[in-house]
């Protein structure tokens, strides 16, 4: 999670919402990304989506069985659906997202009967730092 938090800080410095994501296979980082929606002019360039694409390319397969996704913020519904489709073994996230989350809030993608794969989910890892990054980012935008 430390690397994901560092990537979130890089995103904030670039004017992006501070979210970072890392894909691991065992103890090895195989992909990492930060939010890049503004810079890429791509509404789907969430940190999770970019990291998933990089991991699939690196492994040469569309399914990421055995991999863990570490992300600083609870994934939205789009990202949660991609996590299920990629067949991640586990999802670890920092701060919950009551407004835009799709895992423990909102759509609760993994709880839907149409969801064919449910990763092991654990939230709250690095939560204080992740939430602090988000709070500082949005407070700076309001002043």
XYZ file of N, CA, C and O in Angstrom:
572
model
N 0.834 -1.198 0.000
C 0.000 0.000 0.000
C 0.874 1.257 0.000
O 0.466 2.280 -0.524
N 2.068 1.133 0.565
C 2.952 2.302 0.586
C 3.178 2.848 -0.815
O 3.121 4.055 -1.042
N 3.443 1.978 -1.780
C 3.691 2.441 -3.155
C 2.433 3.084 -3.735
O 2.519 4.102 -4.424
N 1.270 2.537 -3.473
C 0.021 3.116 -3.971
C -0.201 4.506 -3.391
O -0.620 5.430 -4.106
N 0.095 4.694 -2.124
C -0.043 6.012 -1.498
C 0.925 7.015 -2.112
O 0.572 8.176 -2.331
N 2.139 6.566 -2.407
C 3.111 7.442 -3.065
C 2.628 7.842 -4.461
O 2.775 8.996 -4.877
N 2.026 6.904 -5.188
C 1.488 7.196 -6.520
C 0.311 8.171 -6.433
O 0.135 9.031 -7.304
N -0.486 8.051 -5.375
C -1.600 8.989 -5.175
C -1.075 10.405 -4.991
O -1.647 11.362 -5.520
N 0.033 10.545 -4.277
C 0.630 11.870 -4.092
C 1.121 12.434 -5.424
O 0.962 13.636 -5.694
N 1.668 11.585 -6.274
C 2.108 12.016 -7.611
C 0.895 12.479 -8.420
O 0.953 13.487 -9.132
N -0.207 11.749 -8.304
C -1.434 12.144 -9.010
C -1.878 13.531 -8.567
O -2.207 14.377 -9.401
N -1.890 13.766 -7.272
C -2.308 15.075 -6.746
C -1.415 16.183 -7.282
O -1.904 17.242 -7.692
N -0.108 15.935 -7.313
C 0.830 16.932 -7.834
C 0.563 17.246 -9.306
O 0.842 18.354 -9.769
N -0.002 16.283 -10.030
C -0.324 16.466 -11.450
C -1.736 17.028 -11.653
O -2.195 17.156 -12.792
N -2.432 17.339 -10.558
C -3.780 17.888 -10.667
C -4.867 16.840 -10.811
O -6.018 17.161 -11.084
N -4.507 15.594 -10.589
C -5.472 14.487 -10.657
C -5.956 14.158 -9.251
O -5.228 14.383 -8.272
N -7.140 13.588 -9.140
C -7.619 13.119 -7.843
C -6.601 12.099 -7.323
O -6.197 11.197 -8.065
N -6.148 12.251 -6.073
C -5.064 11.402 -5.572
C -5.473 9.963 -5.277
O -5.868 9.616 -4.161
N -5.358 9.141 -6.293
C -5.598 7.710 -6.155
C -4.445 6.990 -6.839
O -4.073 7.334 -7.963
N -3.902 6.002 -6.146
C -2.836 5.175 -6.694
C -3.219 3.715 -6.591
O -3.976 3.329 -5.698
N -2.692 2.900 -7.513
C -3.000 1.474 -7.523
C -1.751 0.677 -7.884
O -0.945 1.110 -8.709
N -1.630 -0.492 -7.265
C -0.507 -1.392 -7.502
C -1.056 -2.808 -7.629
O -1.925 -3.215 -6.852
N -0.543 -3.550 -8.598
C -0.902 -4.965 -8.767
C 0.308 -5.788 -8.364
O 1.416 -5.553 -8.851
N 0.069 -6.745 -7.465
C 1.146 -7.643 -7.056
C 0.793 -9.081 -7.403
O -0.380 -9.462 -7.437
N 1.838 -9.849 -7.663
C 1.727 -11.299 -7.834
C 2.741 -11.872 -6.870
O 3.950 -11.684 -7.060
N 2.254 -12.459 -5.802
C 3.148 -12.834 -4.710
C 3.705 -11.563 -4.094
O 2.972 -10.627 -3.804
N 5.023 -11.500 -3.953
C 5.668 -10.325 -3.372
C 6.150 -9.335 -4.426
O 6.763 -8.322 -4.088
N 5.880 -9.612 -5.692
C 6.396 -8.772 -6.779
C 5.349 -7.787 -7.289
O 4.208 -8.152 -7.562
N 5.741 -6.531 -7.428
C 4.883 -5.533 -8.082
C 4.999 -5.767 -9.582
O 6.098 -5.723 -10.135
N 3.863 -6.032 -10.219
C 3.903 -6.260 -11.671
C 3.319 -5.097 -12.459
O 3.524 -5.008 -13.669
N 2.586 -4.211 -11.779
C 2.042 -3.031 -12.454
C 1.670 -2.002 -11.402
O 1.353 -2.338 -10.264
N 1.712 -0.740 -11.825
C 1.309 0.341 -10.933
C 0.806 1.499 -11.781
O 1.164 1.624 -12.951
N -0.044 2.311 -11.173
C -0.600 3.461 -11.894
C -1.187 4.442 -10.899
O -1.405 4.123 -9.737
N -1.451 5.626 -11.414
C -2.143 6.666 -10.653
C -3.284 7.161 -11.528
O -3.320 6.893 -12.730
N -4.199 7.886 -10.929
C -5.272 8.482 -11.727
C -4.663 9.320 -12.845
O -3.698 10.054 -12.621
N -5.225 9.228 -14.039
C -4.706 9.977 -15.191
C -5.831 10.426 -16.112
O -5.635 10.572 -17.316
N -7.008 10.664 -15.566
C -8.165 11.025 -16.388
C -7.988 12.378 -17.070
O -8.255 12.504 -18.260
N -7.547 13.363 -16.330
C -7.374 14.700 -16.905
C -6.231 14.716 -17.909
O -6.356 15.224 -19.004
N -5.104 14.173 -17.512
C -3.927 14.182 -18.366
C -4.098 13.373 -19.638
O -3.565 13.732 -20.694
N -4.857 12.281 -19.559
C -5.075 11.421 -20.727
C -6.361 11.753 -21.474
O -6.659 11.118 -22.488
N -7.129 12.697 -20.938
C -8.446 13.022 -21.507
C -9.270 11.749 -21.682
O -9.900 11.514 -22.715
N -9.255 10.922 -20.632
C -9.889 9.602 -20.681
C -10.646 9.372 -19.378
O -10.029 9.178 -18.326
N -11.973 9.383 -19.414
C -12.744 9.196 -18.189
C -12.573 7.817 -17.567
O -12.939 7.621 -16.412
N -12.022 6.857 -18.299
C -11.800 5.527 -17.733
C -10.393 5.352 -17.179
O -10.054 4.266 -16.712
N -9.569 6.373 -17.204
C -8.178 6.252 -16.754
C -8.053 6.374 -15.239
O -7.215 7.101 -14.720
N -8.898 5.633 -14.532
C -8.772 5.531 -13.083
C -7.514 4.709 -12.804
O -7.121 3.857 -13.608
N -6.900 4.930 -11.659
C -5.662 4.225 -11.316
C -5.832 2.713 -11.452
O -4.955 2.029 -11.996
N -6.963 2.190 -10.997
C -7.202 0.748 -11.064
C -7.229 0.244 -12.497
O -6.628 -0.782 -12.826
N -7.953 0.964 -13.350
C -8.104 0.536 -14.750
C -6.749 0.529 -15.462
O -6.431 -0.414 -16.200
N -5.963 1.573 -15.241
C -4.654 1.661 -15.886
C -3.747 0.542 -15.376
O -3.055 -0.126 -16.158
N -3.752 0.310 -14.067
C -2.922 -0.751 -13.492
C -3.350 -2.128 -14.000
O -2.496 -2.978 -14.295
N -4.643 -2.357 -14.118
C -5.148 -3.637 -14.635
C -4.658 -3.858 -16.064
O -4.192 -4.946 -16.420
N -4.765 -2.825 -16.896
C -4.298 -2.947 -18.287
C -2.814 -3.280 -18.350
O -2.392 -4.152 -19.112
N -2.014 -2.584 -17.537
C -0.569 -2.825 -17.533
C -0.240 -4.234 -17.046
O 0.648 -4.901 -17.596
N -0.941 -4.688 -16.011
C -0.698 -6.030 -15.470
C -1.042 -7.107 -16.498
O -0.286 -8.062 -16.677
N -2.174 -6.947 -17.164
C -2.571 -7.932 -18.173
C -1.556 -7.991 -19.315
O -1.190 -9.081 -19.787
N -1.078 -6.836 -19.739
C -0.067 -6.795 -20.799
C 1.235 -7.448 -20.329
O 1.842 -8.221 -21.067
N 1.640 -7.129 -19.122
C 2.898 -7.688 -18.620
C 2.830 -9.204 -18.494
O 3.780 -9.912 -18.824
N 1.686 -9.715 -18.004
C 1.541 -11.159 -17.832
C 1.126 -11.862 -19.117
O 1.193 -13.079 -19.198
N 0.668 -11.096 -20.096
C 0.257 -11.681 -21.365
C -1.023 -12.486 -21.276
O -1.215 -13.458 -22.001
N -1.914 -12.051 -20.397
C -3.190 -12.759 -20.240
C -4.251 -11.798 -19.691
O -3.920 -10.884 -18.942
N -5.503 -12.005 -20.058
C -6.551 -11.098 -19.603
C -7.026 -11.362 -18.176
O -7.650 -10.503 -17.574
N -6.752 -12.536 -17.664
C -7.170 -12.851 -16.302
C -5.981 -12.768 -15.370
O -4.908 -13.302 -15.673
N -6.192 -12.125 -14.249
C -5.111 -11.864 -13.310
C -5.246 -12.738 -12.064
O -5.089 -12.283 -10.934
N -5.533 -14.017 -12.306
C -5.629 -14.991 -11.220
C -4.357 -14.938 -10.373
O -3.250 -14.833 -10.906
N -4.513 -15.009 -9.073
C -3.368 -15.018 -8.178
C -2.844 -13.638 -7.831
O -1.960 -13.505 -6.994
N -3.376 -12.612 -8.455
C -2.897 -11.244 -8.222
C -3.744 -10.535 -7.161
O -4.915 -10.853 -6.959
N -3.115 -9.546 -6.548
C -3.788 -8.677 -5.583
C -3.714 -7.249 -6.105
O -2.663 -6.819 -6.584
N -4.824 -6.539 -6.024
C -4.861 -5.119 -6.376
C -4.904 -4.313 -5.089
O -5.771 -4.530 -4.234
N -3.950 -3.396 -4.959
C -3.859 -2.478 -3.826
C -4.221 -1.094 -4.344
O -3.594 -0.605 -5.269
N -5.235 -0.457 -3.768
C -5.664 0.856 -4.233
C -5.999 1.731 -3.031
O -6.496 1.237 -2.016
N -5.717 3.006 -3.139
C -5.849 3.897 -1.993
C -7.289 4.279 -1.668
O -7.570 4.726 -0.560
N -8.190 4.104 -2.609
C -9.600 4.463 -2.420
C -10.483 3.312 -2.867
O -10.175 2.637 -3.862
N -11.571 3.109 -2.170
C -12.541 2.083 -2.571
C -12.880 2.248 -4.048
O -13.262 3.332 -4.488
N -12.741 1.193 -4.839
C -13.019 1.302 -6.273
C -14.477 1.663 -6.568
O -15.393 1.259 -5.846
N -14.660 2.413 -7.642
C -16.004 2.749 -8.120
C -16.612 1.499 -8.769
O -15.965 0.463 -8.905
N -17.859 1.614 -9.209
C -18.537 0.470 -9.830
C -17.821 0.010 -11.095
O -17.682 -1.197 -11.335
N -17.338 0.949 -11.933
C -16.625 0.573 -13.157
C -15.383 -0.246 -12.814
O -15.142 -1.306 -13.409
N -14.603 0.244 -11.868
C -13.365 -0.440 -11.503
C -13.653 -1.771 -10.813
O -12.959 -2.764 -11.051
N -14.670 -1.812 -9.957
C -15.032 -3.066 -9.289
C -15.437 -4.124 -10.309
O -15.044 -5.293 -10.192
N -16.186 -3.723 -11.331
C -16.567 -4.682 -12.375
C -15.330 -5.182 -13.117
O -15.208 -6.384 -13.407
N -14.389 -4.292 -13.407
C -13.154 -4.706 -14.079
C -12.341 -5.642 -13.192
O -11.738 -6.608 -13.687
N -12.324 -5.400 -11.894
C -11.613 -6.265 -10.949
C -12.217 -7.670 -10.984
O -11.493 -8.668 -11.007
N -13.536 -7.748 -11.009
C -14.199 -9.051 -11.088
C -13.899 -9.739 -12.421
O -13.569 -10.925 -12.456
N -13.987 -8.994 -13.512
C -13.720 -9.575 -14.834
C -12.280 -10.048 -14.973
O -12.006 -11.040 -15.655
N -11.354 -9.358 -14.304
C -9.944 -9.736 -14.363
C -9.633 -10.922 -13.442
O -8.547 -11.479 -13.503
N -10.564 -11.289 -12.606
C -10.417 -12.433 -11.708
C -9.303 -12.266 -10.671
O -8.552 -13.188 -10.382
N -9.201 -11.049 -10.114
C -8.222 -10.833 -9.050
C -8.509 -11.764 -7.883
O -9.665 -11.993 -7.534
N -7.457 -12.244 -7.276
C -7.610 -13.066 -6.078
C -8.047 -12.201 -4.899
O -8.873 -12.618 -4.086
N -7.456 -10.996 -4.818
C -7.735 -10.149 -3.658
C -7.719 -8.673 -4.033
O -7.025 -8.263 -4.958
N -8.495 -7.912 -3.283
C -8.536 -6.459 -3.382
C -8.251 -5.909 -1.999
O -8.895 -6.299 -1.018
N -7.293 -4.993 -1.922
C -6.973 -4.296 -0.686
C -7.099 -2.805 -0.960
O -6.531 -2.315 -1.932
N -7.870 -2.091 -0.152
C -8.012 -0.654 -0.392
C -7.893 0.127 0.899
O -8.022 -0.416 1.991
N -7.632 1.433 0.729
C -7.444 2.331 1.862
C -8.751 2.905 2.360
O -9.474 2.289 3.136
N -9.090 4.090 1.885
C -10.270 4.809 2.356
C -11.541 4.316 1.675
O -11.531 3.978 0.487
N -12.612 4.283 2.430
C -13.924 4.005 1.832
C -14.395 5.245 1.092
O -13.986 6.363 1.392
N -15.286 5.030 0.110
C -15.831 6.131 -0.688
C -17.360 6.064 -0.654
O -17.980 5.457 -1.528
N -17.974 6.687 0.370
C -19.433 6.620 0.493
C -20.186 7.194 -0.704
O -21.291 6.767 -0.999
N -19.602 8.172 -1.416
C -20.288 8.793 -2.554
C -20.096 8.022 -3.853
O -21.020 7.883 -4.640
N -18.887 7.547 -4.108
C -18.609 6.954 -5.404
C -18.147 5.517 -5.383
O -17.865 4.937 -6.424
N -18.073 4.925 -4.203
C -17.588 3.552 -4.102
C -18.551 2.551 -4.706
O -19.758 2.782 -4.745
N -18.005 1.439 -5.146
C -18.823 0.391 -5.745
C -18.594 -0.970 -5.120
O -19.022 -1.990 -5.660
N -17.899 -0.992 -3.976
C -17.586 -2.268 -3.326
C -18.380 -2.402 -2.025
O -19.226 -3.286 -1.912
N -18.139 -1.529 -1.058
C -18.901 -1.565 0.196
C -19.988 -0.492 0.215
O -20.805 -0.464 1.132
N -19.986 0.387 -0.774
C -21.005 1.429 -0.926
C -21.600 1.327 -2.328
O -21.117 0.569 -3.172
N -22.632 2.114 -2.572
C -23.193 2.221 -3.923
C -23.639 0.892 -4.515
O -24.388 0.149 -3.900
N -23.127 0.600 -5.692
C -23.570 -0.576 -6.459
C -23.199 -1.905 -5.813
O -23.806 -2.925 -6.108
N -22.190 -1.924 -4.965
C -21.740 -3.156 -4.302
C -21.631 -4.304 -5.315
O -22.266 -5.347 -5.188
N -20.814 -4.069 -6.298
C -20.682 -4.969 -7.448
C -20.473 -6.425 -7.054
O -21.096 -7.327 -7.621
N -19.598 -6.682 -6.085
C -19.282 -8.070 -5.733
C -20.442 -8.780 -5.047
O -20.434 -10.007 -4.945
N -21.440 -8.035 -4.593
C -22.608 -8.627 -3.938
C -23.742 -8.932 -4.912
O -24.737 -9.541 -4.523
N -23.602 -8.515 -6.156
C -24.663 -8.708 -7.136
C -24.679 -10.157 -7.643
O -23.621 -10.752 -7.846
N -25.865 -10.717 -7.873
C -25.934 -12.104 -8.360
C -25.323 -12.278 -9.757
O -24.943 -13.388 -10.124
N -25.201 -11.196 -10.499
C -24.609 -11.273 -11.835
C -23.089 -11.223 -11.811
O -22.442 -11.394 -12.847
N -22.501 -11.002 -10.646
C -21.044 -10.965 -10.512
C -20.542 -12.404 -10.405
O -20.865 -13.115 -9.458
N -19.751 -12.830 -11.372
C -19.305 -14.221 -11.440
C -18.013 -14.500 -10.682
O -17.615 -15.649 -10.542
N -17.331 -13.463 -10.235
C -16.104 -13.655 -9.454
C -16.037 -12.591 -8.378
O -16.234 -11.404 -8.649
N -15.728 -13.012 -7.174
C -15.627 -12.102 -6.039
C -14.252 -12.264 -5.397
O -13.971 -13.328 -4.834
N -13.427 -11.240 -5.456
C -12.124 -11.339 -4.800
C -12.275 -11.238 -3.285
O -13.300 -10.790 -2.779
N -11.254 -11.654 -2.581
C -11.188 -11.420 -1.147
C -10.973 -9.921 -0.962
O -10.055 -9.351 -1.563
N -11.803 -9.266 -0.167
C -11.749 -7.808 -0.015
C -11.404 -7.430 1.418
O -11.982 -7.959 2.361
N -10.452 -6.505 1.541
C -10.109 -5.947 2.838
C -9.836 -4.465 2.658
O -8.979 -4.079 1.865
N -10.588 -3.644 3.360
C -10.418 -2.198 3.291
C -9.782 -1.660 4.555
O -9.555 -2.385 5.519
N -9.474 -0.362 4.534
C -8.945 0.307 5.706
C -7.430 0.271 5.826
O -6.887 0.726 6.817
N -6.738 -0.230 4.812
C -5.275 -0.307 4.856
C -4.711 1.048 4.426
O -4.936 1.491 3.309
N -4.030 1.712 5.329
C -3.530 3.059 5.036
C -4.643 4.079 4.920
O -4.488 5.132 4.292
N -5.751 3.788 5.544
C -6.958 4.608 5.408
C -6.748 6.060 5.809
O -7.189 6.973 5.101
N -6.094 6.301 6.928
C -5.918 7.678 7.404
C -5.119 8.514 6.408
O -5.492 9.649 6.100
N -4.031 7.955 5.901
C -3.211 8.700 4.941
C -3.957 8.913 3.632
O -3.938 10.006 3.056
N -4.627 7.877 3.151
C -5.373 7.991 1.897
C -6.484 9.031 2.014
O -6.653 9.888 1.143
N -7.238 8.971 3.093
C -8.317 9.939 3.317
C -7.750 11.347 3.462
O -8.332 12.319 2.958
N -6.605 11.465 4.129
C -5.962 12.767 4.286
C -5.534 13.366 2.964
O -5.681 14.576 2.737
N -5.008 12.529 2.074
C -4.617 13.007 0.742
C -5.827 13.549 -0.012
O -5.772 14.614 -0.628
N -6.915 12.812 0.033
C -8.133 13.230 -0.665
C -8.699 14.515 -0.069
O -9.064 15.441 -0.795
N -8.753 14.576 1.248
C -9.285 15.761 1.916
C -8.460 16.995 1.564
O -9.013 18.038 1.206
N -7.142 16.880 1.633
C -6.268 18.016 1.313
C -6.428 18.443 -0.148
O -6.465 19.645 -0.456
N -6.540 17.477 -1.039
C -6.697 17.779 -2.468
C -7.966 18.587 -2.716
O -7.938 19.620 -3.381
N -9.086 18.130 -2.173
C -10.348 18.811 -2.429
C -10.466 20.126 -1.660
O -11.079 21.063 -2.158
N -9.891 20.200 -0.484
C -9.892 21.483 0.249
C -9.131 22.543 -0.525
O -9.544 23.699 -0.613
N -8.007 22.159 -1.127
C -7.215 23.106 -1.919
C -7.990 23.591 -3.141
O -7.819 24.722 -3.596
N -8.870 22.759 -3.672
C -9.660 23.142 -4.845
C -10.775 24.107 -4.480
O -11.252 24.859 -5.312
N -11.215 24.082 -3.227
C -12.322 24.934 -2.793
C -11.885 26.321 -2.386
O -12.717 27.204 -2.244
N -10.601 26.513 -2.159
C -10.143 27.828 -1.679
C -9.711 28.732 -2.820
O -9.521 28.381 -3.915
